[in-house]
CSV table of C-alpha atoms in Angstrom, one decimal:
chain,number,residue,atom,x,y,z
R,1,MET,CA,-40.9,-14.2,0.4
R,2,ASN,CA,-42.2,-11.4,-2.1
R,3,ASN,CA,-39.8,-9.6,-4.7
R,4,LYS,CA,-40.1,-6.7,-2.5
R,5,SER,CA,-38.1,-8.0,0.0
R,6,LYS,CA,-35.9,-9.9,-2.3
R,7,LEU,CA,-34.4,-7.2,-3.7
R,8,TYR,CA,-34.3,-5.2,0.4
R,9,TYR,CA,-30.6,-5.7,0.7
R,10,LEU,CA,-29.6,-4.0,-2.5
R,11,VAL,CA,-30.8,-0.6,-0.8
R,12,PRO,CA,-28.6,0.0,1.7
R,13,CYS,CA,-25.8,-1.4,-0.8
R,14,GLY,CA,-26.7,1.3,-3.5
R,15,ILE,CA,-27.0,4.4,-0.8
R,16,PHE,CA,-23.9,3.6,0.9
R,17,TYR,CA,-21.8,2.2,-1.3
R,18,LEU,CA,-22.6,4.2,-4.4
R,19,ALA,CA,-25.2,7.0,-3.7
R,20,VAL,CA,-23.5,8.5,-1.0
R,21,PRO,CA,-19.3,9.0,-2.3
R,22,LEU,CA,-20.4,10.1,-5.9
R,23,ILE,CA,-23.3,12.7,-4.7
R,24,TYR,CA,-20.6,13.8,-2.2
R,25,MET,CA,-18.1,14.0,-4.8
R,26,ILE,CA,-20.4,16.2,-7.0
R,27,VAL,CA,-21.5,18.4,-4.2
R,28,GLY,CA,-18.2,18.9,-1.9
R,29,ASP,CA,-16.2,21.7,-1.9
R,30,PHE,CA,-13.7,20.2,-4.7
R,31,PRO,CA,-11.8,21.9,-7.3
R,32,SER,CA,-13.9,21.8,-10.1
R,33,ARG,CA,-12.3,20.2,-13.6
R,34,THR,CA,-13.3,19.5,-17.3
R,35,VAL,CA,-16.1,17.4,-17.6
R,36,LEU,CA,-14.4,14.2,-19.1
R,37,LYS,CA,-12.0,14.2,-15.6
R,38,GLU,CA,-14.7,14.4,-13.2
R,39,ILE,CA,-16.5,11.8,-15.4
R,40,LEU,CA,-13.3,9.6,-14.8
R,41,SER,CA,-12.8,10.6,-11.1
R,42,LEU,CA,-16.2,8.9,-10.6
R,43,ALA,CA,-16.2,6.2,-12.0
R,44,THR,CA,-13.2,5.8,-10.8
R,45,VAL,CA,-14.5,6.3,-7.0
R,46,GLY,CA,-17.6,4.2,-7.7
R,47,ALA,CA,-15.7,1.3,-9.0
R,48,PHE,CA,-13.9,1.8,-5.8
R,49,PHE,CA,-16.9,1.6,-3.0
R,50,LEU,CA,-18.6,-1.0,-5.2
R,51,PHE,CA,-15.2,-2.7,-4.3
R,52,LEU,CA,-15.8,-2.0,-1.2
R,53,GLY,CA,-19.3,-3.4,-1.4
R,54,GLN,CA,-18.3,-6.9,-2.5
R,55,PHE,CA,-17.9,-7.8,1.3
R,56,TYR,CA,-21.6,-6.8,1.6
R,57,LEU,CA,-22.6,-8.5,-1.5
R,58,SER,CA,-20.8,-12.1,-0.5
R,59,ARG,CA,-21.8,-15.0,1.5
R,60,ILE,CA,-20.2,-13.2,4.5
R,61,ASN,CA,-22.9,-10.9,4.8
R,62,THR,CA,-25.3,-13.3,7.0
R,63,VAL,CA,-26.1,-10.1,8.6
R,64,THR,CA,-28.8,-8.3,5.9
R,65,LEU,CA,-28.1,-11.2,3.3
R,66,LYS,CA,-30.2,-13.6,5.4
R,67,GLY,CA,-32.9,-15.7,3.9
R,68,GLN,CA,-31.2,-14.3,0.4
R,69,ASN,CA,-30.8,-16.2,-2.5
R,70,TYR,CA,-27.1,-16.5,-2.4
R,71,SER,CA,-26.9,-17.9,-6.1
R,72,LYS,CA,-28.0,-14.3,-7.1
R,73,VAL,CA,-26.0,-12.5,-4.6
R,74,VAL,CA,-22.8,-14.0,-5.8
R,75,LYS,CA,-24.0,-13.5,-9.2
R,76,LEU,CA,-24.3,-9.7,-8.8
R,77,HIS,CA,-21.4,-9.9,-6.8
R,78,LYS,CA,-19.2,-11.5,-10.2
R,79,ILE,CA,-20.7,-8.9,-12.5
R,80,ILE,CA,-19.6,-5.8,-10.3
R,81,GLY,CA,-16.1,-7.5,-9.9
R,82,TYR,CA,-15.6,-8.0,-13.6
R,83,VAL,CA,-17.2,-4.5,-14.4
R,84,CYS,CA,-15.1,-2.5,-11.9
R,85,ILE,CA,-11.5,-4.5,-12.4
R,86,PRO,CA,-11.0,-3.0,-15.8
R,87,ILE,CA,-11.8,0.2,-14.1
R,88,ILE,CA,-9.3,0.5,-11.7
R,89,PHE,CA,-6.7,-1.1,-13.8
R,90,LEU,CA,-7.2,1.5,-16.1
R,91,HIS,CA,-7.8,4.5,-13.2
R,92,PRO,CA,-3.7,5.5,-13.5
R,93,PHE,CA,-4.6,6.3,-17.3
R,94,PHE,CA,-7.9,8.0,-16.8
R,95,ILE,CA,-5.6,10.3,-14.7
R,96,VAL,CA,-3.0,11.3,-18.0
R,97,LEU,CA,-6.1,10.6,-20.7
R,98,PRO,CA,-6.9,14.5,-20.3
R,99,ARG,CA,-3.1,15.4,-20.9
R,100,TYR,CA,-4.1,14.5,-24.3
R,101,PHE,CA,-6.6,17.4,-25.1
R,102,GLU,CA,-4.6,20.0,-23.2
R,103,ALA,CA,-1.5,21.8,-23.5
R,104,SER,CA,0.6,20.4,-20.5
R,105,LEU,CA,3.3,17.7,-20.1
R,106,ASP,CA,3.0,14.6,-22.7
R,107,PRO,CA,0.8,11.7,-21.3
R,108,VAL,CA,3.3,9.0,-22.0
R,109,ASP,CA,6.1,11.1,-19.8
R,110,ALA,CA,3.2,11.9,-16.9
R,111,PHE,CA,2.0,8.1,-16.9
R,112,TRP,CA,6.4,6.9,-16.5
R,113,LEU,CA,6.7,9.5,-14.0
R,114,ILE,CA,3.8,8.7,-12.1
R,115,LEU,CA,5.2,5.1,-11.8
R,116,THR,CA,8.6,5.8,-11.1
R,117,THR,CA,8.1,8.4,-8.1
R,118,PHE,CA,9.2,5.6,-5.7
R,119,ASP,CA,9.1,8.2,-3.4
R,120,SER,CA,5.4,8.4,-2.7
R,121,LYS,CA,3.7,5.7,-0.4
R,122,GLY,CA,0.8,6.3,-1.7
R,123,ILE,CA,2.1,5.0,-5.2
R,124,ILE,CA,4.0,2.0,-3.6
R,125,LEU,CA,0.5,1.0,-2.3
R,126,GLY,CA,-0.9,1.5,-5.3
R,127,LEU,CA,1.2,-0.6,-7.1
R,128,ILE,CA,1.2,-3.7,-4.5
R,129,ALA,CA,-3.2,-3.0,-4.6
R,130,MET,CA,-2.9,-3.1,-8.1
R,131,ALA,CA,-0.9,-6.6,-8.2
R,132,LEU,CA,-3.6,-8.2,-5.5
R,133,MET,CA,-6.2,-7.3,-7.2
R,134,ILE,CA,-5.2,-8.3,-10.9
R,135,LEU,CA,-4.2,-11.7,-8.8
R,136,ILE,CA,-7.7,-11.7,-7.3
R,137,GLY,CA,-9.5,-11.3,-10.8
R,138,ILE,CA,-7.2,-13.9,-12.5
R,139,THR,CA,-7.5,-16.7,-9.8
R,140,ALA,CA,-11.5,-15.8,-9.7
R,141,ILE,CA,-11.6,-16.6,-13.8
R,142,LEU,CA,-9.5,-19.4,-13.7
R,143,ARG,CA,-11.0,-21.0,-10.4
R,144,LYS,CA,-12.1,-23.8,-12.0
R,145,ARG,CA,-8.9,-24.2,-13.6
R,146,ILE,CA,-6.3,-24.0,-10.7
R,147,HIS,CA,-6.6,-27.3,-9.1
R,148,MET,CA,-8.0,-26.1,-5.5
R,149,LYS,CA,-10.7,-27.0,-3.4
R,150,TYR,CA,-13.5,-24.4,-3.4
R,151,LYS,CA,-13.3,-24.0,0.4
R,152,THR,CA,-9.7,-23.2,0.1
R,153,TRP,CA,-10.0,-21.1,-3.0
R,154,ARG,CA,-12.7,-18.9,-0.8
R,155,THR,CA,-10.8,-18.8,2.0
R,156,MET,CA,-7.4,-17.5,0.3
R,157,HIS,CA,-10.3,-14.9,-2.6
R,158,ALA,CA,-11.4,-13.8,1.0
R,159,PHE,CA,-8.1,-12.9,2.6
R,160,LEU,CA,-6.4,-11.6,-0.6
R,161,SER,CA,-10.0,-9.0,-1.2
R,162,LEU,CA,-8.8,-8.1,2.7
R,163,ALA,CA,-5.3,-7.3,1.9
R,164,PHE,CA,-6.2,-5.5,-1.1
R,165,ILE,CA,-8.8,-3.5,0.2
R,166,PHE,CA,-6.4,-2.8,3.3
R,167,VAL,CA,-4.0,-1.0,0.8
R,168,ALA,CA,-6.2,0.5,-1.7
R,169,THR,CA,-7.8,2.0,1.0
R,170,TRP,CA,-4.4,3.4,2.0
R,171,HIS,CA,-3.6,4.9,-1.1
R,172,ALA,CA,-6.9,6.2,-1.7
R,173,VAL,CA,-7.0,8.2,1.5
R,174,ASP,CA,-3.1,8.7,0.4
R,175,LEU,CA,-3.6,10.3,-2.4
R,176,GLY,CA,-7.6,11.0,-3.2
R,177,ARG,CA,-8.1,14.2,-5.0
R,178,HIS,CA,-11.2,13.8,-3.1
R,179,MET,CA,-10.3,12.3,0.1
R,180,ASP,CA,-11.1,15.5,3.3
R,181,THR,CA,-11.4,14.5,6.3
R,182,PHE,CA,-14.9,13.2,5.9
R,183,PHE,CA,-14.3,11.3,2.5
R,184,SER,CA,-11.4,9.7,4.2
R,185,GLU,CA,-13.4,8.6,7.5
R,186,TYR,CA,-16.4,7.3,5.5
R,187,THR,CA,-14.2,5.8,2.8
R,188,ILE,CA,-11.9,3.5,6.1
R,189,PHE,CA,-15.9,2.8,7.7
R,190,MET,CA,-17.0,1.5,5.0
R,191,SER,CA,-13.9,-0.6,4.1
R,192,SER,CA,-14.0,-1.3,8.0
R,193,ILE,CA,-17.5,-2.7,8.1
R,194,GLY,CA,-16.4,-5.6,4.9
R,195,VAL,CA,-13.8,-6.1,7.4
R,196,VAL,CA,-15.6,-7.0,10.3
R,197,PHE,CA,-17.8,-9.0,7.8
R,198,LEU,CA,-14.9,-11.0,7.3
R,199,MET,CA,-13.4,-11.4,10.8
R,200,ARG,CA,-16.7,-12.5,12.0
R,201,THR,CA,-16.9,-15.3,9.7
R,202,TYR,CA,-13.3,-16.6,10.0
R,203,PHE,CA,-12.9,-16.0,12.9
R,204,PHE,CA,-15.1,-15.0,15.9
R,205,ASN,CA,-18.4,-17.1,15.0
R,206,ASN,CA,-17.6,-21.1,14.8
R,207,GLU,CA,-21.5,-22.0,13.8
R,208,ASN,CA,-21.5,-19.2,11.0
R,209,LYS,CA,-18.4,-20.1,9.9
R,210,GLU,CA,-19.3,-24.2,9.5
R,211,LYS,CA,-22.7,-22.9,7.9
R,212,THR,CA,-21.3,-21.0,5.4
R,213,HIS,CA,-18.5,-23.5,4.3
R,214,GLU,CA,-20.8,-25.7,4.0
R,215,GLU,CA,-23.6,-23.9,1.1
Z,1,MET,CA,-3.0,34.7,-4.5
Z,2,SER,CA,-3.4,32.9,-7.7
Z,3,ILE,CA,-2.4,28.8,-6.7
Z,4,SER,CA,-5.0,27.7,-4.5
Z,5,LYS,CA,-4.6,23.5,-3.7
Z,6,ILE,CA,-2.3,21.0,-4.1
Z,7,ARG,CA,-4.8,17.6,-3.5
Z,8,GLY,CA,-3.4,14.0,-4.7
Z,9,CYS,CA,0.2,14.8,-5.1
Z,10,ILE,CA,2.3,11.9,-5.9
Z,11,GLY,CA,5.6,14.0,-4.4
Z,12,CYS,CA,7.4,13.7,-7.7
Z,13,GLY,CA,8.8,17.5,-7.2
Z,14,GLU,CA,8.4,18.4,-10.7
Z,15,CYS,CA,6.4,21.8,-9.6
Z,16,VAL,CA,8.9,22.6,-7.4
Z,17,GLN,CA,11.7,22.4,-10.3
Z,18,ALA,CA,9.5,23.9,-12.3
Z,19,CYS,CA,8.3,27.1,-10.3
Z,20,PRO,CA,10.6,30.3,-11.2
Z,21,THR,CA,9.3,32.0,-8.0
Z,22,ASP,CA,10.1,29.3,-5.5
Z,23,VAL,CA,6.2,29.1,-4.1
Z,24,ILE,CA,6.0,25.6,-4.1
Z,25,ARG,CA,7.5,23.7,-1.6
Z,26,LEU,CA,8.4,19.7,-0.8
Z,27,ASN,CA,7.2,18.1,2.3
Z,28,LYS,CA,9.9,16.4,4.0
Z,29,SER,CA,7.7,14.3,6.3
Z,30,ASP,CA,4.9,13.1,4.1
Z,31,VAL,CA,6.5,13.9,0.8
Z,32,LYS,CA,3.8,16.5,-0.7
Z,33,ALA,CA,3.9,19.6,-2.4
Z,34,TYR,CA,2.6,22.4,-0.3
Z,35,ILE,CA,2.2,26.2,-1.4
Z,36,ALA,CA,4.9,27.6,0.9
Z,37,TYR,CA,4.4,31.1,-0.5
Z,38,PRO,CA,1.5,31.6,-2.1
Z,39,ASP,CA,1.6,35.8,-2.6
Z,40,ASP,CA,4.4,35.0,-4.7
Z,41,CYS,CA,2.9,33.1,-7.2
Z,42,GLN,CA,2.6,34.5,-10.8
Z,43,MET,CA,0.3,32.9,-12.6
Z,44,CYS,CA,2.7,30.9,-14.8
Z,45,HIS,CA,1.0,27.9,-14.6
Z,46,LEU,CA,4.0,25.8,-14.8
Z,47,CYS,CA,3.7,24.1,-11.8
Z,48,ARG,CA,0.3,22.8,-13.1
Z,49,MET,CA,1.6,22.0,-16.4
Z,50,SER,CA,4.4,19.9,-15.2
Z,51,CYS,CA,2.3,18.2,-12.5
Z,52,PRO,CA,1.8,14.4,-13.8
Z,53,VAL,CA,-1.4,13.8,-11.8
Z,54,ASP,CA,-2.8,17.1,-11.8
Z,55,ALA,CA,-3.3,18.3,-8.4
Z,56,ILE,CA,-2.3,21.5,-8.5
Z,57,THR,CA,-5.7,23.9,-8.6
Z,58,ILE,CA,-5.0,27.4,-10.3
Z,59,SER,CA,-8.6,30.2,-9.1
Z,60,PRO,CA,-9.7,30.2,-12.0
Z,61,GLU,CA,-11.4,34.2,-10.8
Z,62,LYS,CA,-7.2,35.6,-10.9
Z,63,SER,CA,-6.2,33.3,-13.7
Z,64,ILE,CA,-4.9,34.5,-17.4
Z,65,PRO,CA,-4.9,32.7,-19.7
Z,66,VAL,CA,-2.1,30.6,-21.1
Z,67,ILE,CA,-0.5,31.4,-24.7
Z,68,ILE,CA,1.1,28.3,-26.3
Z,69,SER,CA,2.9,28.0,-28.7
Z,70,TRP,CA,2.1,25.0,-31.8
Z,71,GLY,CA,5.0,26.0,-33.9
């Protein structure tokens, strides 16, 4: 297998999980804001879509990753995870950060108001998603320290990710500034692809399930 | 019309309280702010400034500069 075909799987991943959402955000009909706010929005949405792409860049994707070197794919999966978790963790701060440079509500007050608006379904979903993401991150970093069989850890990681993606997608669709009809449907569709990969591996494909667990 | 869009509202209700002309209301079903009486907007920017998530957009072409006291 030559280098071109080895990296072939990265092209659709780059297009559908990064290029399409970011280009749509730039060219779509959204209220224009300051450069700082737009950069922070692009970073947040880019990180979120790369999270959706984590299902694609994992062992459960036996469709497009067939014949690939899984260790390299998993390495990329880890890099994306460790880069995107801090971005998503910080995105509530990104929302209030520009307040330091403009005349408006105090950034600390704004942040506190966001965190304490429990009437909002989107905020509750965001807090749950954040807790799940931190749990996923901690259990991934401390995988060798927590006494758990690799197979068990991987199943736990998969289902925590499934719960996270479900809640995070709902949060994004509910509160996302750029979530118009197309972008909402696109986000749900891309999330569903990951869910289908996971369901296929763990529930509907016994042969594949055994093969994946043996690796 | 000056206030043009509300996107990404978390439903805290700060803008509803801040608006002196009662332009913005809170939708009880989805707990999100909406522009109820756009023609009454006086472009005071108080709603935009009080929104914690910067969800309110005011049409720039019809907007007037806000003078803030720094003292």
